[in-house]
Coordinates of C-alpha atoms and ligand atoms in Angstrom, one line a residue:
M1 CA 22.8 48.3 -1.1
G2 CA 22.0 48.3 -4.8
D3 CA 19.0 46.3 -5.8
Y4 CA 19.0 43.7 -3.1
R5 CA 15.5 43.5 -1.5
G6 CA 16.0 40.8 1.1
V7 CA 15.9 37.3 -0.2
D8 CA 13.1 38.3 -2.6
F9 CA 15.2 39.5 -5.4
Y10 CA 12.4 39.3 -8.0
G11 CA 9.8 41.0 -5.8
L12 CA 7.6 37.9 -5.6
D13 CA 6.0 39.7 -2.6
D14 CA 4.1 41.8 -5.2
L15 CA 2.4 38.6 -6.4
L16 CA 0.9 37.9 -3.0
T17 CA -2.7 38.8 -2.0
E18 CA -3.3 40.7 1.2
E19 CA -4.3 37.5 2.9
Q20 CA -1.2 35.6 1.8
R21 CA 1.1 38.4 3.0
M22 CA -0.7 38.6 6.3
V23 CA -0.4 34.9 6.9
R24 CA 3.3 34.9 6.0
D25 CA 4.1 37.8 8.2
T26 CA 2.1 36.4 11.2
V27 CA 3.9 33.1 11.0
R28 CA 7.3 34.8 10.4
D29 CA 6.8 37.0 13.5
F30 CA 5.8 33.9 15.5
V31 CA 8.8 31.9 14.4
S32 CA 11.2 34.8 15.1
A33 CA 9.8 35.4 18.6
E34 CA 9.0 31.9 19.8
V35 CA 11.0 29.4 17.7
V36 CA 14.4 30.9 16.8
P37 CA 15.4 31.6 20.5
I38 CA 14.6 28.1 21.8
I39 CA 15.2 25.7 18.9
A40 CA 19.0 25.2 19.3
G41 CA 18.3 24.0 22.9
H42 CA 15.7 21.5 21.7
A43 CA 18.0 20.3 18.9
R44 CA 20.8 19.8 21.4
D45 CA 18.5 17.9 23.8
G46 CA 16.8 15.9 21.1
T47 CA 13.3 17.2 22.1
F48 CA 10.4 18.6 20.2
P49 CA 8.9 21.9 21.5
L50 CA 5.5 20.4 22.2
E51 CA 4.5 23.6 24.1
L52 CA 4.3 25.4 20.7
V53 CA 1.5 23.2 19.4
P54 CA -1.4 25.1 21.0
K55 CA 0.2 28.3 19.7
L56 CA 0.4 26.8 16.2
A57 CA -3.2 25.9 16.5
E58 CA -4.1 29.4 17.5
L59 CA -2.3 30.8 14.5
G60 CA -4.5 28.5 12.3
V61 CA -1.6 26.6 10.7
L62 CA -2.8 23.1 11.6
G63 CA -4.9 21.9 8.7
P64 CA -4.9 25.4 7.3
T65 CA -6.4 24.6 3.9
L66 CA -9.3 22.5 5.2
P67 CA -12.8 23.9 5.2
E68 CA -13.9 25.8 8.3
E69 CA -16.7 23.3 9.0
Y70 CA -13.9 20.8 9.9
G71 CA -11.9 23.4 11.9
G72 CA -9.6 24.5 9.1
A73 CA -8.9 28.0 8.1
A74 CA -9.9 27.5 4.4
L75 CA -6.6 29.1 3.2
D76 CA -5.3 28.7 -0.3
D77 CA -2.3 26.6 -1.4
V78 CA 0.0 29.5 -1.6
C79 CA -0.8 30.4 2.0
Y80 CA 0.0 26.8 3.0
G81 CA 3.3 27.0 1.1
L82 CA 4.2 30.3 2.9
I83 CA 3.4 28.8 6.3
C84 CA 5.8 25.9 5.5
Q85 CA 8.4 28.4 4.3
E86 CA 8.2 30.4 7.5
L87 CA 8.1 27.4 9.8
E88 CA 11.2 25.9 8.2
R89 CA 13.0 29.3 8.4
G90 CA 12.9 28.4 12.1
D91 CA 13.7 24.7 11.8
S92 CA 12.7 21.8 9.5
A93 CA 11.5 19.9 12.6
L94 CA 8.7 22.4 13.1
R95 CA 7.7 22.2 9.4
S96 CA 7.9 18.4 9.5
F97 CA 5.5 18.4 12.5
A98 CA 3.1 20.6 10.6
S99 CA 3.5 18.7 7.3
V100 CA 2.8 15.3 8.8
H101 CA 0.0 16.5 11.0
S102 CA -1.7 18.6 8.4
S103 CA -0.7 17.4 4.9
L104 CA -0.5 13.7 5.7
A105 CA -2.7 12.8 8.6
M106 CA -5.4 15.4 8.4
H107 CA -5.4 15.3 4.6
A108 CA -5.8 11.5 4.5
I109 CA -8.8 11.8 6.9
F110 CA -10.3 14.7 4.9
A111 CA -9.8 13.1 1.5
F112 CA -10.5 9.5 2.3
G113 CA -12.4 9.4 5.6
S114 CA -16.1 8.9 6.3
E115 CA -18.1 11.9 7.5
E116 CA -18.0 10.5 11.0
Q117 CA -14.2 10.2 11.0
K118 CA -13.8 13.7 9.7
R119 CA -16.1 15.2 12.4
R120 CA -14.5 13.1 15.1
W121 CA -10.8 13.9 14.3
L122 CA -10.4 17.0 12.2
P123 CA -11.7 19.8 14.4
R124 CA -9.7 18.5 17.4
M125 CA -6.6 18.1 15.3
A126 CA -7.0 21.7 14.0
R127 CA -7.1 22.8 17.6
G128 CA -3.9 20.9 18.4
E129 CA -5.8 18.8 21.0
K130 CA -5.0 15.6 19.0
I131 CA -1.9 14.9 17.1
G132 CA -1.6 12.8 13.9
C133 CA 1.1 10.8 12.2
F134 CA 1.3 8.8 8.9
G135 CA 2.8 5.4 8.7
L136 CA 3.8 4.3 5.2
T137 CA 7.5 3.4 5.5
E138 CA 8.6 0.1 6.9
P139 CA 12.0 -1.2 8.0
D140 CA 12.4 -3.1 4.8
H141 CA 10.2 -1.0 2.5
G142 CA 11.1 2.7 2.1
S143 CA 11.3 3.9 -1.5
D144 CA 9.2 0.9 -2.6
P145 CA 6.1 1.1 -0.4
A146 CA 4.2 -1.3 -2.7
G147 CA 6.2 -4.1 -1.1
M148 CA 4.9 -3.4 2.4
S149 CA 4.6 -6.3 4.7
T150 CA 2.1 -4.9 7.3
R151 CA -1.0 -7.0 6.9
A152 CA -4.7 -6.3 7.6
T153 CA -6.6 -9.5 8.1
R154 CA -10.4 -9.4 8.3
I155 CA -11.9 -10.2 11.6
D156 CA -15.4 -9.9 13.0
G157 CA -16.3 -6.2 13.0
G158 CA -13.0 -5.0 11.5
H159 CA -9.4 -5.9 10.8
S160 CA -6.4 -7.2 12.7
L161 CA -3.2 -5.3 11.9
H162 CA 0.2 -6.9 12.1
G163 CA 3.5 -5.4 11.2
S164 CA 5.7 -2.4 11.8
K165 CA 6.4 1.0 10.4
M166 CA 9.6 3.0 10.8
W167 CA 10.8 6.6 10.6
I168 CA 7.4 7.9 11.5
T169 CA 7.4 11.6 12.3
N170 CA 5.3 12.5 15.4
G171 CA 4.7 8.7 16.1
T172 CA 5.3 8.7 19.8
I173 CA 3.3 11.9 20.5
A174 CA 0.4 11.0 18.1
D175 CA -3.1 10.3 19.2
V176 CA -4.0 8.9 15.8
A177 CA -1.8 7.1 13.2
V178 CA -2.9 6.8 9.6
V179 CA -1.4 3.3 8.9
W180 CA -1.2 1.8 5.5
A181 CA -1.5 -2.0 5.3
Q182 CA -2.0 -4.7 2.7
A183 CA -5.5 -6.0 3.0
E184 CA -7.4 -8.6 0.9
S185 CA -8.7 -5.8 -1.2
G186 CA -5.3 -4.2 -1.7
V187 CA -3.5 -1.4 0.2
R188 CA -5.9 0.3 2.6
G189 CA -5.6 3.1 5.2
F190 CA -6.5 2.6 8.9
L191 CA -6.9 5.0 11.8
V192 CA -4.9 3.3 14.6
E193 CA -5.5 5.0 17.9
K194 CA -3.1 5.5 20.8
G195 CA -3.9 3.0 23.5
M196 CA -5.3 0.3 21.2
K197 CA -4.2 -3.1 22.5
G198 CA -1.1 -4.4 20.7
F199 CA -0.1 -0.9 19.4
S200 CA 3.1 0.9 20.6
A201 CA 5.1 3.8 19.2
P202 CA 8.6 3.9 20.6
E203 CA 10.8 6.9 19.8
M204 CA 13.9 6.3 17.6
K205 CA 17.0 7.8 19.2
G206 CA 20.5 8.7 17.8
K207 CA 19.5 11.0 14.9
L208 CA 22.0 13.6 13.8
S209 CA 19.4 15.3 11.7
L210 CA 16.0 16.8 12.7
R211 CA 17.0 16.4 16.3
A212 CA 14.0 18.6 17.4
S213 CA 11.5 16.3 15.7
V214 CA 10.0 13.1 17.2
T215 CA 10.7 10.1 14.9
S216 CA 9.2 6.7 15.9
E217 CA 8.6 3.2 15.1
L218 CA 5.0 2.0 15.0
V219 CA 4.6 -1.6 16.2
M220 CA 1.3 -3.4 15.6
E221 CA 0.9 -6.8 17.1
D222 CA -2.5 -8.1 16.1
V223 CA -4.1 -4.7 16.7
E224 CA -7.9 -5.1 16.4
V225 CA -9.1 -2.0 14.4
P226 CA -12.9 -1.6 14.2
E227 CA -14.5 -1.2 10.8
G228 CA -15.3 2.4 11.6
N229 CA -11.5 3.1 11.6
L230 CA -11.0 1.9 8.0
L231 CA -10.7 4.9 5.7
P232 CA -13.4 4.0 3.2
G233 CA -12.2 6.2 0.4
A234 CA -8.6 5.0 0.4
K235 CA -8.3 2.1 -2.0
G236 CA -4.9 1.2 -3.3
L237 CA -1.4 2.6 -2.9
G238 CA -2.4 5.6 -5.0
A239 CA -4.3 7.0 -2.1
A240 CA -1.2 7.0 0.2
L241 CA 0.8 8.5 -2.7
A242 CA -1.8 11.2 -3.2
C243 CA -1.3 12.4 0.4
L244 CA 2.5 12.6 -0.3
N245 CA 1.8 15.2 -3.0
Q246 CA 0.4 17.6 -0.4
A247 CA 3.4 17.2 1.9
R248 CA 6.0 17.3 -1.0
F249 CA 4.4 20.6 -2.1
G250 CA 4.9 22.0 1.5
I251 CA 8.5 20.7 1.5
A252 CA 9.3 22.6 -1.7
W253 CA 8.3 25.8 0.0
G254 CA 9.8 25.0 3.4
S255 CA 13.2 24.3 1.9
V256 CA 13.2 27.9 0.6
G257 CA 12.6 29.1 4.1
A258 CA 15.6 27.2 5.5
A259 CA 17.8 28.5 2.7
Q260 CA 16.7 32.1 3.3
A261 CA 17.5 31.8 7.0
C262 CA 21.1 30.5 6.2
F263 CA 21.6 33.1 3.5
E264 CA 20.6 36.0 5.8
E265 CA 22.8 34.6 8.6
A266 CA 25.9 34.4 6.4
L267 CA 25.2 37.8 4.9
A268 CA 24.9 39.5 8.3
Y269 CA 28.0 37.7 9.5
Q270 CA 30.2 38.5 6.5
R271 CA 29.2 42.2 6.5
T272 CA 30.6 42.7 10.0
R273 CA 33.4 40.1 10.3
V274 CA 36.7 41.8 9.2
Q275 CA 39.7 39.9 7.9
F276 CA 42.6 41.2 6.0
G277 CA 41.4 44.7 6.8
K278 CA 37.9 44.6 5.3
P279 CA 34.5 42.9 5.8
L280 CA 34.4 39.3 4.4
A281 CA 31.5 40.3 2.3
G282 CA 33.8 42.6 0.3
F283 CA 35.9 39.7 -1.1
Q284 CA 35.1 38.5 -4.6
L285 CA 35.1 34.8 -3.7
N286 CA 32.4 35.4 -1.1
Q287 CA 30.4 37.6 -3.4
A288 CA 30.4 34.8 -5.9
K289 CA 28.9 32.5 -3.3
F290 CA 26.2 35.1 -2.5
A291 CA 25.4 35.6 -6.2
D292 CA 25.1 31.8 -6.8
M293 CA 23.0 31.3 -3.7
L294 CA 20.7 34.2 -4.5
T295 CA 20.2 32.9 -8.0
E296 CA 19.3 29.4 -6.8
I297 CA 17.0 30.6 -4.0
T298 CA 15.3 32.9 -6.5
K299 CA 14.8 30.1 -9.0
A300 CA 13.4 27.9 -6.2
Q301 CA 11.0 30.7 -5.2
L302 CA 9.8 31.0 -8.8
L303 CA 9.1 27.3 -8.9
C304 CA 7.1 27.5 -5.7
H305 CA 4.9 30.4 -6.9
R306 CA 4.1 28.8 -10.2
L307 CA 3.5 25.4 -8.6
G308 CA 1.2 27.2 -6.1
S309 CA -0.8 28.7 -9.0
L310 CA -1.0 25.3 -10.7
K311 CA -2.1 23.6 -7.4
S312 CA -4.7 26.2 -6.7
A313 CA -6.1 25.6 -10.2
G314 CA -6.2 21.9 -9.5
K315 CA -3.6 21.4 -12.3
A316 CA -0.4 20.4 -10.4
A317 CA 0.7 17.0 -11.8
H318 CA 2.6 14.9 -9.3
A319 CA 5.7 15.0 -11.4
Q320 CA 5.6 18.8 -11.3
I321 CA 5.5 18.5 -7.5
S322 CA 8.4 16.1 -7.6
L323 CA 10.5 18.5 -9.7
A324 CA 10.0 21.3 -7.0
K325 CA 10.7 19.0 -4.0
R326 CA 13.8 17.5 -5.7
N327 CA 15.2 20.9 -6.8
N328 CA 14.4 22.9 -3.7
A329 CA 15.6 20.3 -1.1
R330 CA 18.9 20.0 -3.0
M331 CA 19.2 23.7 -3.3
A332 CA 18.6 24.3 0.4
L333 CA 21.1 21.7 1.4
D334 CA 23.8 23.2 -0.8
V335 CA 23.0 26.7 0.4
A336 CA 23.1 25.7 4.1
R337 CA 26.4 23.9 3.6
T338 CA 27.9 26.9 1.8
C339 CA 26.7 29.3 4.5
R340 CA 28.2 27.2 7.2
T341 CA 31.6 27.6 5.5
M342 CA 31.1 31.3 5.3
L343 CA 30.8 31.5 9.1
G344 CA 34.2 29.9 9.6
A345 CA 34.7 28.1 12.8
N346 CA 31.7 29.9 14.3
G347 CA 29.7 28.0 11.8
I348 CA 30.0 24.8 13.8
L349 CA 28.5 26.3 16.9
D350 CA 24.8 25.9 17.6
E351 CA 24.4 29.5 18.4
Y352 CA 24.4 29.9 14.6
H353 CA 21.7 28.2 12.6
S354 CA 23.3 27.2 9.3
M355 CA 24.8 23.9 10.4
R356 CA 21.6 22.8 12.2
H357 CA 19.7 23.6 9.0
A358 CA 22.3 21.7 6.9
A359 CA 21.9 18.7 9.2
N360 CA 18.1 18.9 9.0
L361 CA 18.2 19.2 5.2
E362 CA 20.0 15.8 5.0
A363 CA 16.7 14.2 6.1
V364 CA 14.6 16.5 3.9
Y365 CA 16.7 15.4 1.0
T366 CA 15.8 11.8 1.8
Y367 CA 12.2 11.8 3.1
E368 CA 9.0 12.2 1.1
G369 CA 10.7 10.4 -1.8
T370 CA 14.5 10.5 -2.0
H371 CA 16.3 12.8 -4.5
E372 CA 16.9 9.7 -6.6
I373 CA 13.2 8.6 -6.5
H374 CA 12.2 12.0 -7.7
T375 CA 14.8 11.8 -10.4
L376 CA 13.2 8.6 -11.6
I377 CA 9.7 10.1 -11.4
L378 CA 10.9 12.9 -13.7
G379 CA 12.7 10.4 -15.9
A380 CA 9.4 8.4 -16.3
A381 CA 7.5 11.6 -17.0
V382 CA 9.9 12.7 -19.7
T383 CA 10.5 9.3 -21.4
G384 CA 7.3 7.4 -20.6
I385 CA 9.6 4.6 -19.4
E386 CA 9.6 3.7 -15.7
A387 CA 13.0 2.8 -14.4
F388 CA 12.1 2.1 -10.7
R389 CA 12.4 -1.7 -11.0
Ligands
TGC401 P1 3.0 3.2 -9.2 O1 2.5 2.0 -9.9 O2 3.8 4.2 -9.9 O3 1.7 3.9 -8.5 C1 0.7 3.2 -7.8 C2 -0.6 4.0 -8.1 O4 -0.4 5.3 -7.5 C3 -0.5 6.4 -8.5 N1 0.5 7.3 -8.2 C4 0.2 8.5 -7.6 N2 -1.0 9.1 -7.3 C5 -1.0 10.3 -6.8 N3 0.2 10.9 -6.5 C6 1.4 10.4 -6.7 N4 2.5 11.1 -6.4 C7 1.4 9.2 -7.3 N5 2.5 8.3 -7.7 C8 1.9 7.2 -8.2 C9 -0.2 5.6 -9.8 O5 -0.8 6.3 -10.9 C10 -0.8 4.3 -9.6 O6 -2.2 4.4 -9.7 P2 -3.1 3.3 -10.4 O7 -4.5 3.8 -10.4 O8 -2.5 3.0 -11.7 O9 -2.9 2.1 -9.4 O10 3.7 2.7 -7.9 P3 5.2 2.1 -7.7 O11 5.1 1.0 -6.8 O12 5.8 1.8 -9.0 O13 6.0 3.3 -6.9 C11 6.3 4.5 -7.5 C12 7.1 5.4 -6.6 C13 8.5 4.8 -6.4 C14 7.3 6.7 -7.3 C15 6.4 5.6 -5.3 O14 6.1 4.5 -4.6 C16 7.2 6.6 -4.4 O15 6.8 7.8 -4.4 N6 8.1 6.2 -3.5 C17 8.7 7.0 -2.5 C18 8.1 6.7 -1.1 C19 7.9 8.0 -0.3 O16 7.9 9.1 -0.8 N7 7.6 7.8 0.9 C20 7.3 8.9 1.8 C21 6.8 8.4 3.1 S1 6.1 9.7 4.1 C22 7.4 10.7 4.6 O17 8.5 10.5 4.2 C23 7.1 11.8 5.5 S2 8.5 12.7 5.9 C24 8.1 13.7 7.1 C25 7.8 15.1 6.7 O18 7.2 15.3 5.7 O19 8.2 16.0 7.4
FAD402 P1 15.8 3.2 0.7 O1 14.6 3.1 -0.1 O2 16.4 2.0 1.2 O3 16.9 3.9 -0.3 C1 18.3 3.9 0.1 C2 19.1 4.6 -1.1 O4 18.9 3.9 -2.3 C3 18.6 6.0 -1.4 O5 19.7 6.8 -1.8 C4 17.6 5.8 -2.5 O6 17.4 7.0 -3.3 C5 18.3 4.7 -3.3 N1 17.3 4.0 -4.1 C6 16.2 3.3 -3.7 N2 15.5 2.8 -4.7 C7 16.2 3.1 -5.8 C8 16.1 2.9 -7.2 N3 15.0 2.2 -7.7 N4 17.0 3.4 -8.1 C9 18.0 4.1 -7.6 N5 18.2 4.4 -6.3 C10 17.4 3.9 -5.4 N6 8.0 7.8 6.4 C11 6.7 7.7 6.7 O7 5.9 6.9 6.2 N7 6.1 8.6 7.5 C12 6.9 9.6 8.1 O8 6.4 10.4 8.9 C13 8.3 9.6 7.8 N8 9.1 10.5 8.5 C14 10.4 10.5 8.3 C15 11.2 11.3 9.1 C16 12.6 11.2 8.9 C17 13.5 12.1 9.8 C18 13.2 10.4 8.0 C19 14.7 10.3 7.8 C20 12.4 9.6 7.2 C21 11.0 9.6 7.4 N9 10.2 8.7 6.6 C22 8.8 8.7 6.9 C23 10.7 7.7 5.8 C24 11.1 8.2 4.4 O9 10.1 8.5 3.6 C25 12.1 7.2 3.8 O10 13.3 7.2 4.6 C26 12.3 7.4 2.3 O11 11.2 7.2 1.6 C27 13.5 6.5 1.8 O12 13.3 5.2 2.2 P2 14.6 4.4 2.9 O13 15.1 5.3 4.0 O14 14.1 3.0 3.3 O15 15.7 4.3 1.8

């Protein structure tokens, strides 16, 4: 087999600490045993495997980087990245659930919440007893959230929220929604709770991507949100965008997991499938595809590891995170599509995984800042000239 060492061609495993390796292997085993066998059925039915949530909590992957006093596992950023990588090896829907719950909802409460809000929500969210979502995007404001039309009007004892959010992961199953709205003092974050009068979260149907994920609308018709549910530390759009950095970091790692799954599947298939008297893997055209994919996956892994070190040192600039999200989502989409072709007709069956990953990665390419928005973020970082407007 020459120098091939699994999809870790540069031996990045050697850079991991004992703890990081242990976390990765634990989540990998869990995904192989509990996710891979059932996920095609959920994607076919358009359902999220809610029964896995207590198990994810038991594994410590909900809010894994938060301090133990709030129920977190106090893991480092590379551990978090590896968790995302392994979850997305199973399906992007599972990583999306974890990204939104941990990196967006729990992070927003941790970074911008009052002590009371943190104590009320975070331990229960870490145990998977309460689920979170994050409402920034609106029907008419996606890439440009600054234009949001959801309004928070001051009332006695709090705010009244009016407006709607769209494309909200976990919305229908969430107990608490971090909702961003335009208030008198600028953009602010609010904790909107399931059951509040005037609040509903209908599920969006008809997705051809991330079919095993719950995606919802959030409808707020004059929802009275008490003062205690305003995130005191979140002032301005920058607070919402800071949460996105956490999730984009996880997506950069997760995309690698999806690409690895497709690569392994195509390799196993092409080693055994015989055409023209020899295994498909023995043909030069296919070897060129493997060589190109291995190169791109390896480059993406290197980006993740360096970004992990920068983030752990508190030095990851948001444009650096954009570069990794942009590159790795694109890379994984390309790899998944190529692997699908390498499975021939079997590649369109859902007993194989590559086409499901490819379909999922269409959404990954678009959410958390589209490919084009990250291009513009990098363009602005390089030139000093913003070209968004
Ligand atoms: P702009 O004027 O550039 O920024 C407003 C303020 O925010 C600061 N800032 C950031 N801070 C932290 N992290 C970042 N990534 C930041 N980006 C900007 C900025 O310095 C400024 O601060 P200040 O103090 O000067 O006020 O804002 P803009 O209106 O020009 O917009 C810039 C743009 C287009 C890059 C941004 O709005 C953007 O990123 N748009 C994309 C929207 C997006 O990514 N939405 C994601 C929604 S959540 C989601 O998709 C979940 S997917 C589910 C899953 O993960 O599985
Ligand atoms: P638009 O902004 O309308 O963009 C359409 C096209 O125009 C894109 O190709 C875009 O790149 C391009 N474009 C836009 N502006 C420019 C420009 N200035 N220059 C050049 N091209 C441009 N949001 C949340 O808040 N929370 C969630 O949990 C969440 N989960 C999601 C789950 C899924 C499955 C999906 C698909 C989306 C989710 N989103 C969520 C929304 C996601 O963040 C948005 O879809 C994304 O930010 C893009 O917004 P949009 O779809 O409105 O596209």
